[in-house]
Amino acid sequence: MNVRRSAAALAASAVLCVGAAPAALADTAPPSPSAPPVVPSGLFGKADPTYDGVWRQSIALLAQRTAGEKPAAQAVAWLTGQQCASGGFASFRADASKACDTTTVFDTNATAIAVQALKALGGQDAAVKKGVDWLKSVQNEDGGWAYVPGSPSEGSSTSIVTSALAVAGEKPAEVRSKAGKSAYDGLLAFQLGCSAEPAADRGAFGYQAADGKLPANADATAAAVLAGLGKGALVDPATTDTPAAALPCPAGAADPAGAAQGAAGYLAEALKKDGHLTAVTPGADQPTADTGNTADAVIALAAAGHRQAAAGALEWLKNNSADWSKGNPAALGTLVLVAHATGTDPKAFGSTDLVGALNATGPAPQAADTEPKKVESDGDGGSGGQNVWWIIGAGAAAGMGIGILLSGRRKKNQL
C-alpha cells in the first residue's frame, strides 16, 4: 500500500537479470537521475516522478476520494492520460502524447493501483476494463505476476494485481493463465507454511525465492492479506474485532481467506516487539523503523478484522510519521487510508491534518463533501495502499533475495 522503491532502475534490471527479489527496506531517500524530468502540471508532489508518478497520483486520488474530497479534473485527467492504448501503465511517461511502443517499460504495480483509483473515482469504466484486460494478458503461467511483465512472478506484485482484479469486480479464482493456474494459485505459492524456518515466519509471504529459500517479506505479507481477502488499499472500518491468530498447523486445504488470516497473524506478532516494523537498510548495522510497511500492516490488520492488533502500530504512526510523510503525496495518501481503515479522523492524525497536507501537494480538489465517502467497489472495498518500492542492485537482489524498498510500494519516493 505504501510502497517503496527505486523502480525503473530495477525494472530494467529485472528484465535483464531474470528478475530481482525486492524486500521491504527501511525508509531511505531514492537516488534521482542526473537530469530529472520537469514535474508536469496536474501531478501530485514535486519530487522526480520517474519511478512513482502513476503510483503516487493513484494513491493521492484514492485518498482524496476516501476523505470526501472531489479530486480536481486536471489531476484525474493526468492519470488517465498516462494509460497506454493497450490498457497498461508505465511508472511514468514524461510525454504522454507519444504512443507507447516496444521501448515502454510497463509496470504491473502502477497499472493495478491505477485501476483501484479509477474504480473508486467512478465514471472511468472503460479505463478500468482496459487496465484489467492488460493485467490478465501479462499473467505468468504459474498464475502470478512480476513487477515487469516477462519476469518471474513475485509475491508483492501478485498480491497487488490480485487485489486490483477483485476491486474491479473480477473473481481471482477464475482469472487463469494459459497453463490453467489461477491468480490465487499464484498468490498462495508465496506463503511460508508450517515448515517455515524460523517458526516465527509461519504464515508470512515472501517476495521471491533466493538460493532455494523464500524469506518472509513484510511488504508482500501485508499486500497478500488484502489480496486473499479480496480487498484493495481502500478498507472500510471493521464493525467487529477478533484476535489475530497464527496460521493453524497442520494446515488444511489451501484457502485464500485462511491464508490471509494466517498472514495477518504473522504481522500482528511482528508488530509486538517495537510497536512498528523494522528493516535493515543496506550498509547499516542496525534495523531502523520501516514506516511505510508499518502503515501497510495496519491497513492489512484492519481489513482482517483485528483492530486491537493494529492499535499499537496506529498510535506509533500518529506520533512518528509526520517527518516521513511531509510533502510526500503517496505517504500522506497511505496514511489517509490507514485512518479510514481504522475509523480515525484523517484531519487529526497525531499533530497532522493529513487531508490538508495531501491537498497542498497537488491540484486543489473541486469541492469537499460534508461526510467522507464510503467508496463501493465490486468485489471488495480497499485499495492496497502500497508505497513506493525501491529497487536496489539487480545483481545483489537476485542473489540475496532483496531489492525493492516498497515501504509503500512506492513508499519511499512516495513514498
Coordinates of C-alpha atoms in Angstrom, one line a residue:
M1 CA 0.0 0.0 0.0
N2 CA 2.6 2.4 0.7
V3 CA 5.1 1.1 -1.4
R4 CA 8.7 1.8 -1.7
R5 CA 11.0 1.6 -4.4
S6 CA 13.7 2.7 -6.8
A7 CA 11.8 1.3 -9.6
A8 CA 12.6 1.9 -13.2
A9 CA 16.2 1.2 -12.4
L10 CA 15.3 -2.2 -11.2
A11 CA 12.6 -2.5 -13.6
A12 CA 15.1 -2.6 -16.4
S13 CA 17.5 -4.8 -14.4
A14 CA 14.7 -7.2 -13.6
V15 CA 14.2 -7.8 -17.3
L16 CA 17.9 -8.1 -18.0
C17 CA 18.7 -10.2 -14.9
V18 CA 15.8 -12.6 -14.9
G19 CA 14.1 -10.7 -12.2
A20 CA 15.2 -9.3 -8.9
A21 CA 13.8 -10.1 -5.5
P22 CA 12.7 -7.0 -3.6
A23 CA 12.4 -6.9 0.1
A24 CA 11.0 -4.1 2.2
L25 CA 13.7 -1.9 3.4
A26 CA 13.8 1.0 5.9
D27 CA 13.0 4.4 4.7
T28 CA 15.8 5.8 2.6
A29 CA 15.8 8.5 0.1
P30 CA 15.8 7.2 -3.5
P31 CA 18.5 8.4 -5.9
S32 CA 17.5 10.9 -8.6
P33 CA 18.5 10.8 -12.2
S34 CA 21.1 13.4 -13.2
A35 CA 18.6 15.3 -15.2
P36 CA 15.2 14.7 -13.6
P37 CA 12.1 15.5 -15.8
V38 CA 10.1 18.5 -15.1
V39 CA 7.1 17.7 -12.8
P40 CA 4.1 18.1 -15.0
S41 CA 1.0 20.2 -14.1
G42 CA -1.8 18.1 -12.6
L43 CA 0.6 15.7 -10.9
F44 CA 0.8 15.5 -7.1
G45 CA 4.2 16.0 -5.5
K46 CA 7.3 17.9 -6.5
A47 CA 9.8 15.1 -6.5
D48 CA 11.1 13.4 -9.6
P49 CA 8.1 11.2 -10.8
T50 CA 10.2 8.8 -13.0
Y51 CA 9.7 5.8 -10.7
D52 CA 6.4 6.6 -9.0
G53 CA 4.4 9.1 -10.9
V54 CA 1.4 6.9 -11.6
W55 CA 1.6 5.2 -8.2
R56 CA 1.6 8.4 -6.1
Q57 CA -1.1 10.0 -8.2
S58 CA -3.3 7.0 -7.8
I59 CA -2.8 6.9 -4.0
A60 CA -3.4 10.6 -3.7
L61 CA -6.7 10.5 -5.7
L62 CA -7.9 7.4 -3.9
A63 CA -7.2 9.0 -0.5
Q64 CA -8.9 12.3 -1.5
R65 CA -12.0 10.3 -2.6
T66 CA -11.9 8.4 0.6
A67 CA -11.8 11.5 2.7
G68 CA -14.8 13.0 0.9
E69 CA -12.9 15.3 -1.4
K70 CA -13.7 15.6 -5.1
P71 CA -10.4 15.5 -6.9
A72 CA -9.5 18.1 -9.5
A73 CA -10.4 17.2 -13.1
Q74 CA -6.9 18.1 -14.1
A75 CA -5.5 15.5 -11.6
V76 CA -7.8 12.8 -12.9
A77 CA -7.0 13.6 -16.5
W78 CA -3.3 13.4 -15.8
L79 CA -3.7 9.8 -14.5
T80 CA -6.0 8.6 -17.4
G81 CA -3.6 10.3 -19.8
Q82 CA -0.8 8.0 -18.6
Q83 CA -2.6 4.9 -19.7
C84 CA -1.3 3.2 -22.9
A85 CA -3.6 2.1 -25.7
S86 CA -3.0 -1.5 -24.5
G87 CA -4.5 -0.7 -21.1
G88 CA -1.2 -0.9 -19.2
F89 CA 0.7 1.9 -17.4
A90 CA 4.3 2.6 -17.1
S91 CA 5.7 4.0 -13.8
F92 CA 5.7 7.4 -15.5
R93 CA 5.6 8.8 -19.1
A94 CA 7.1 12.2 -19.4
D95 CA 5.4 12.7 -22.8
A96 CA 2.0 11.0 -22.7
S97 CA 1.2 12.4 -26.2
K98 CA 3.6 9.8 -27.7
A99 CA 2.2 6.4 -28.2
C100 CA 3.6 3.5 -26.1
D101 CA 5.8 1.2 -28.1
T102 CA 8.3 -1.6 -27.6
T103 CA 10.6 0.6 -25.6
T104 CA 7.9 1.3 -23.0
V105 CA 8.7 -0.4 -19.6
F106 CA 5.2 -1.4 -18.3
D107 CA 4.6 -1.6 -14.6
T108 CA 2.0 -4.0 -13.2
N109 CA 2.0 -2.3 -9.8
A110 CA 1.3 1.1 -11.3
T111 CA -1.4 -0.4 -13.5
A112 CA -3.0 -2.2 -10.6
I113 CA -3.1 0.8 -8.3
A114 CA -4.4 3.0 -11.1
V115 CA -7.2 0.5 -11.7
Q116 CA -8.2 0.7 -8.0
A117 CA -8.1 4.5 -8.0
L118 CA -10.1 4.9 -11.2
K119 CA -12.7 2.3 -10.0
A120 CA -13.1 4.3 -6.8
L121 CA -13.5 7.6 -8.6
G122 CA -16.3 6.3 -10.8
G123 CA -17.0 7.2 -14.4
Q124 CA -13.9 5.5 -15.6
D125 CA -15.3 2.1 -16.6
A126 CA -13.6 1.9 -20.0
A127 CA -10.2 2.8 -18.5
V128 CA -10.7 0.2 -15.7
K129 CA -11.7 -2.5 -18.1
K130 CA -8.6 -1.8 -20.3
G131 CA -6.4 -1.9 -17.3
V132 CA -7.9 -5.2 -16.1
D133 CA -7.6 -6.8 -19.5
W134 CA -4.0 -5.8 -19.8
L135 CA -3.2 -7.3 -16.3
K136 CA -4.8 -10.5 -17.4
S137 CA -2.8 -10.6 -20.6
V138 CA 0.6 -10.5 -18.7
Q139 CA -0.3 -13.2 -16.1
N140 CA 2.5 -15.7 -15.8
E141 CA 1.9 -19.4 -16.4
D142 CA 2.2 -20.1 -12.6
G143 CA -0.8 -17.8 -12.1
G144 CA 1.3 -14.9 -10.6
W145 CA 2.7 -11.6 -11.9
A146 CA 6.0 -9.8 -11.9
Y147 CA 6.7 -6.1 -11.5
V148 CA 7.9 -6.0 -15.1
P149 CA 6.0 -8.3 -17.4
G150 CA 8.0 -11.2 -18.7
S151 CA 10.0 -11.6 -15.4
P152 CA 9.4 -14.4 -12.8
S153 CA 6.4 -13.9 -10.6
E154 CA 6.9 -12.5 -7.1
G155 CA 4.7 -12.2 -4.0
S156 CA 4.2 -8.4 -3.9
S157 CA 3.2 -7.8 -7.5
T158 CA 1.0 -10.9 -7.5
S159 CA -0.8 -9.6 -4.4
I160 CA -1.3 -6.1 -5.7
V161 CA -2.6 -7.3 -9.1
T162 CA -5.0 -9.8 -7.4
S163 CA -6.4 -7.0 -5.2
A164 CA -6.9 -4.8 -8.3
L165 CA -8.8 -7.6 -10.1
A166 CA -11.1 -8.1 -7.0
V167 CA -11.7 -4.4 -6.7
A168 CA -12.7 -4.2 -10.4
G169 CA -15.2 -7.0 -9.9
E170 CA -13.2 -9.9 -11.2
K171 CA -13.1 -13.3 -9.4
P172 CA -9.4 -14.0 -8.9
A173 CA -10.1 -17.7 -8.7
E174 CA -11.3 -17.6 -12.3
V175 CA -8.5 -15.5 -13.7
R176 CA -6.4 -18.2 -15.1
S177 CA -3.1 -18.4 -17.0
K178 CA -2.7 -20.3 -20.2
A179 CA -1.4 -23.2 -18.1
G180 CA -4.7 -23.2 -16.1
K181 CA -3.3 -21.6 -12.9
S182 CA -5.5 -19.0 -11.1
A183 CA -4.4 -15.8 -9.5
Y184 CA -4.9 -17.4 -6.1
D185 CA -2.7 -20.3 -7.2
G186 CA 0.0 -17.8 -7.9
L187 CA -0.6 -16.0 -4.7
L188 CA -0.6 -19.0 -2.3
A189 CA 2.7 -20.2 -3.7
F190 CA 4.4 -17.4 -1.8
Q191 CA 3.1 -18.3 1.7
L192 CA 5.5 -19.8 4.2
G193 CA 3.7 -22.7 5.7
C194 CA 4.0 -25.0 8.8
S195 CA 7.6 -26.0 7.9
A196 CA 8.8 -22.4 7.9
E197 CA 12.2 -21.7 9.5
P198 CA 12.3 -19.9 11.8
A199 CA 8.9 -21.0 13.0
A200 CA 8.0 -17.3 13.7
D201 CA 7.8 -16.8 9.9
R202 CA 4.9 -19.2 9.6
G203 CA 2.1 -17.6 7.7
A204 CA 4.2 -14.8 6.2
F205 CA 4.5 -14.3 2.5
G206 CA 7.8 -14.0 0.6
Y207 CA 8.8 -11.8 -2.3
Q208 CA 10.7 -14.3 -4.3
A209 CA 12.9 -17.3 -3.5
A210 CA 16.7 -16.9 -3.4
D211 CA 19.0 -19.9 -3.3
G212 CA 16.1 -22.2 -2.9
K213 CA 14.7 -20.3 0.2
L214 CA 11.7 -18.0 0.4
P215 CA 12.4 -15.3 3.0
A216 CA 9.5 -13.7 4.8
N217 CA 8.8 -10.2 3.5
A218 CA 6.6 -7.7 5.3
D219 CA 5.6 -5.8 2.2
A220 CA 4.5 -8.9 0.4
T221 CA 2.7 -10.2 3.5
A222 CA 0.7 -7.0 4.0
A223 CA -0.3 -6.9 0.4
A224 CA -1.2 -10.7 0.4
V225 CA -3.6 -10.2 3.3
L226 CA -5.6 -7.8 1.2
A227 CA -5.4 -10.0 -1.9
G228 CA -6.5 -13.1 0.0
L229 CA -9.5 -11.2 1.4
G230 CA -10.5 -9.9 -2.0
K231 CA -9.7 -6.3 -0.9
G232 CA -7.6 -3.4 -2.1
A233 CA -6.0 -0.5 -0.5
L234 CA -9.3 1.1 0.5
V235 CA -10.5 -0.7 3.5
D236 CA -13.7 0.3 5.3
P237 CA -13.6 0.1 9.2
A238 CA -14.5 -3.3 10.6
T239 CA -17.6 -3.4 12.7
T240 CA -16.2 -6.3 14.8
D241 CA -12.9 -7.1 16.3
T242 CA -11.3 -10.5 16.6
P243 CA -7.9 -11.6 17.9
A244 CA -5.3 -12.3 15.2
A245 CA -4.0 -15.9 15.2
A246 CA -1.1 -17.7 13.7
L247 CA -1.6 -19.9 10.7
P248 CA -3.0 -23.2 12.0
C249 CA -0.9 -26.3 11.7
P250 CA -1.2 -28.8 10.4
A251 CA -2.7 -26.7 7.6
G252 CA -5.9 -27.6 5.9
A253 CA -6.7 -27.2 2.2
A254 CA -5.3 -24.1 0.5
D255 CA -7.8 -21.2 1.1
P256 CA -7.1 -17.6 0.2
A257 CA -9.1 -16.1 3.1
G258 CA -7.5 -18.5 5.6
A259 CA -4.1 -17.8 4.2
A260 CA -4.8 -14.1 4.6
Q261 CA -5.7 -14.6 8.2
G262 CA -2.5 -16.5 8.8
A263 CA -0.5 -13.7 7.3
A264 CA -2.3 -11.2 9.5
G265 CA -1.3 -13.3 12.5
Y266 CA 2.3 -13.0 11.4
L267 CA 2.1 -9.2 11.1
A268 CA 0.4 -8.9 14.5
E269 CA 3.2 -10.8 16.1
A270 CA 5.9 -8.9 14.3
L271 CA 4.4 -5.6 15.5
K272 CA 4.5 -6.6 19.2
K273 CA 8.2 -6.1 19.7
D274 CA 8.6 -2.4 18.9
G275 CA 5.1 -1.3 18.0
H276 CA 6.2 -0.9 14.4
L277 CA 8.1 -2.9 11.8
T278 CA 11.8 -2.6 11.2
A279 CA 14.1 -3.3 8.3
V280 CA 17.9 -3.2 7.8
T281 CA 19.0 -0.6 5.2
P282 CA 21.9 -1.8 3.0
G283 CA 25.1 -0.6 4.7
A284 CA 23.5 -0.1 8.1
D285 CA 24.4 -2.1 11.2
Q286 CA 21.1 -1.9 13.0
P287 CA 17.5 -2.1 11.8
T288 CA 15.5 1.1 11.6
A289 CA 11.8 1.9 11.6
D290 CA 10.0 0.9 8.4
T291 CA 7.2 3.4 8.5
G292 CA 5.7 2.5 5.1
N293 CA 5.4 -1.2 5.8
T294 CA 4.0 -0.4 9.2
A295 CA 1.3 1.6 7.6
D296 CA 0.6 -1.2 5.2
A297 CA 0.4 -3.7 8.1
V298 CA -2.1 -1.6 10.0
I299 CA -4.4 -1.5 6.9
A300 CA -4.0 -5.3 6.4
L301 CA -4.9 -6.0 10.1
A302 CA -7.9 -3.7 9.9
A303 CA -9.0 -5.5 6.7
A304 CA -8.7 -8.8 8.5
G305 CA -10.9 -7.5 11.4
H306 CA -8.1 -7.2 14.0
R307 CA -8.4 -3.7 15.3
Q308 CA -6.7 -4.3 18.7
A309 CA -3.8 -6.0 17.0
A310 CA -3.3 -2.8 14.9
A311 CA -3.9 -0.3 17.7
G312 CA -0.3 0.0 19.0
A313 CA 1.1 0.5 15.5
L314 CA -1.6 3.0 14.7
E315 CA -0.6 5.1 17.7
W316 CA 3.0 4.8 16.7
L317 CA 2.2 6.1 13.2
K318 CA 0.3 9.0 14.7
N319 CA 3.4 10.0 16.7
N320 CA 6.1 9.2 14.3
S321 CA 5.0 9.6 10.7
A322 CA 5.0 13.3 10.3
D323 CA 8.6 13.7 9.0
W324 CA 8.3 10.6 6.8
S325 CA 5.2 11.9 5.1
K326 CA 5.9 15.6 4.9
G327 CA 5.3 16.8 1.3
N328 CA 5.0 13.3 0.1
P329 CA 1.6 12.6 -1.6
A330 CA 2.0 8.8 -1.6
A331 CA 2.9 8.7 2.1
L332 CA 0.2 11.1 3.1
G333 CA -2.3 9.3 0.9
T334 CA -1.4 6.0 2.5
L335 CA -1.9 7.5 6.0
V336 CA -5.3 8.7 5.0
L337 CA -6.1 5.1 4.0
V338 CA -4.8 4.0 7.4
A339 CA -7.1 6.5 9.1
H340 CA -10.1 5.4 7.1
A341 CA -9.4 1.7 7.7
T342 CA -9.2 2.2 11.5
G343 CA -12.0 4.7 11.9
T344 CA -9.6 7.5 12.7
D345 CA -10.1 11.2 11.8
P346 CA -7.6 11.9 9.0
K347 CA -7.7 15.6 9.8
A348 CA -6.4 15.0 13.3
F349 CA -3.9 12.2 12.8
G350 CA -1.5 12.9 15.7
S351 CA -0.5 16.5 15.0
T352 CA -1.2 16.4 11.3
D353 CA -4.2 17.2 9.1
L354 CA -3.4 14.6 6.5
V355 CA -6.2 15.7 4.1
G356 CA -5.0 19.3 4.2
A357 CA -1.4 18.3 3.8
L358 CA -2.2 16.0 0.9
N359 CA -4.3 18.6 -0.9
A360 CA -1.4 21.0 -0.6
T361 CA 0.8 18.7 -2.7
G362 CA -1.3 18.8 -5.9
P363 CA -4.2 20.4 -7.7
A364 CA -6.8 21.7 -5.3
P365 CA -9.9 19.5 -5.1
Q366 CA -13.1 20.7 -6.8
A367 CA -15.2 20.5 -3.7
A368 CA -15.4 18.7 -0.4
D369 CA -18.4 16.7 0.8
T370 CA -19.5 17.2 4.4
E371 CA -19.0 13.5 5.1
P372 CA -16.3 11.1 3.9
K373 CA -17.5 8.8 1.2
K374 CA -17.8 5.0 1.6
V375 CA -16.4 4.0 -1.7
E376 CA -18.2 1.0 -3.1
S377 CA -16.3 -1.3 -5.4
D378 CA -17.2 -4.6 -7.0
G379 CA -15.6 -7.4 -5.1
D380 CA -14.1 -5.5 -2.2
G381 CA -13.6 -2.2 -0.5
G382 CA -10.0 -1.4 -0.4
S383 CA -7.0 -0.4 -2.3
G384 CA -3.7 -1.6 -1.3
G385 CA -2.1 1.4 -0.3
Q386 CA 1.1 0.3 -1.1
N387 CA 4.1 2.8 -1.0
V388 CA 6.8 3.3 -3.5
W389 CA 9.1 0.4 -4.0
W390 CA 12.7 0.7 -4.1
I391 CA 14.8 -1.4 -6.2
I392 CA 18.4 -1.9 -5.3
G393 CA 21.1 -3.6 -7.2
A394 CA 19.7 -6.2 -9.6
G395 CA 22.6 -8.5 -9.1
A396 CA 22.5 -8.3 -5.3
A397 CA 18.7 -8.5 -5.4
A398 CA 18.8 -11.6 -7.5
G399 CA 21.5 -13.2 -5.4
M400 CA 20.3 -12.1 -1.9
G401 CA 16.5 -12.1 -2.4
I402 CA 16.2 -8.4 -1.7
G403 CA 15.8 -5.3 -3.8
I404 CA 12.8 -3.2 -3.8
L405 CA 12.2 -0.9 -0.9
L406 CA 8.5 -1.0 -1.0
S407 CA 8.0 0.9 2.1
G408 CA 4.9 1.7 0.5
R409 CA 5.2 0.2 -2.8
R410 CA 6.3 3.5 -3.7
K411 CA 6.6 4.1 -0.1
K412 CA 9.9 5.8 -0.3
N413 CA 9.6 8.0 -3.3
Q414 CA 6.3 8.3 -2.2
L415 CA 7.0 7.3 -0.9

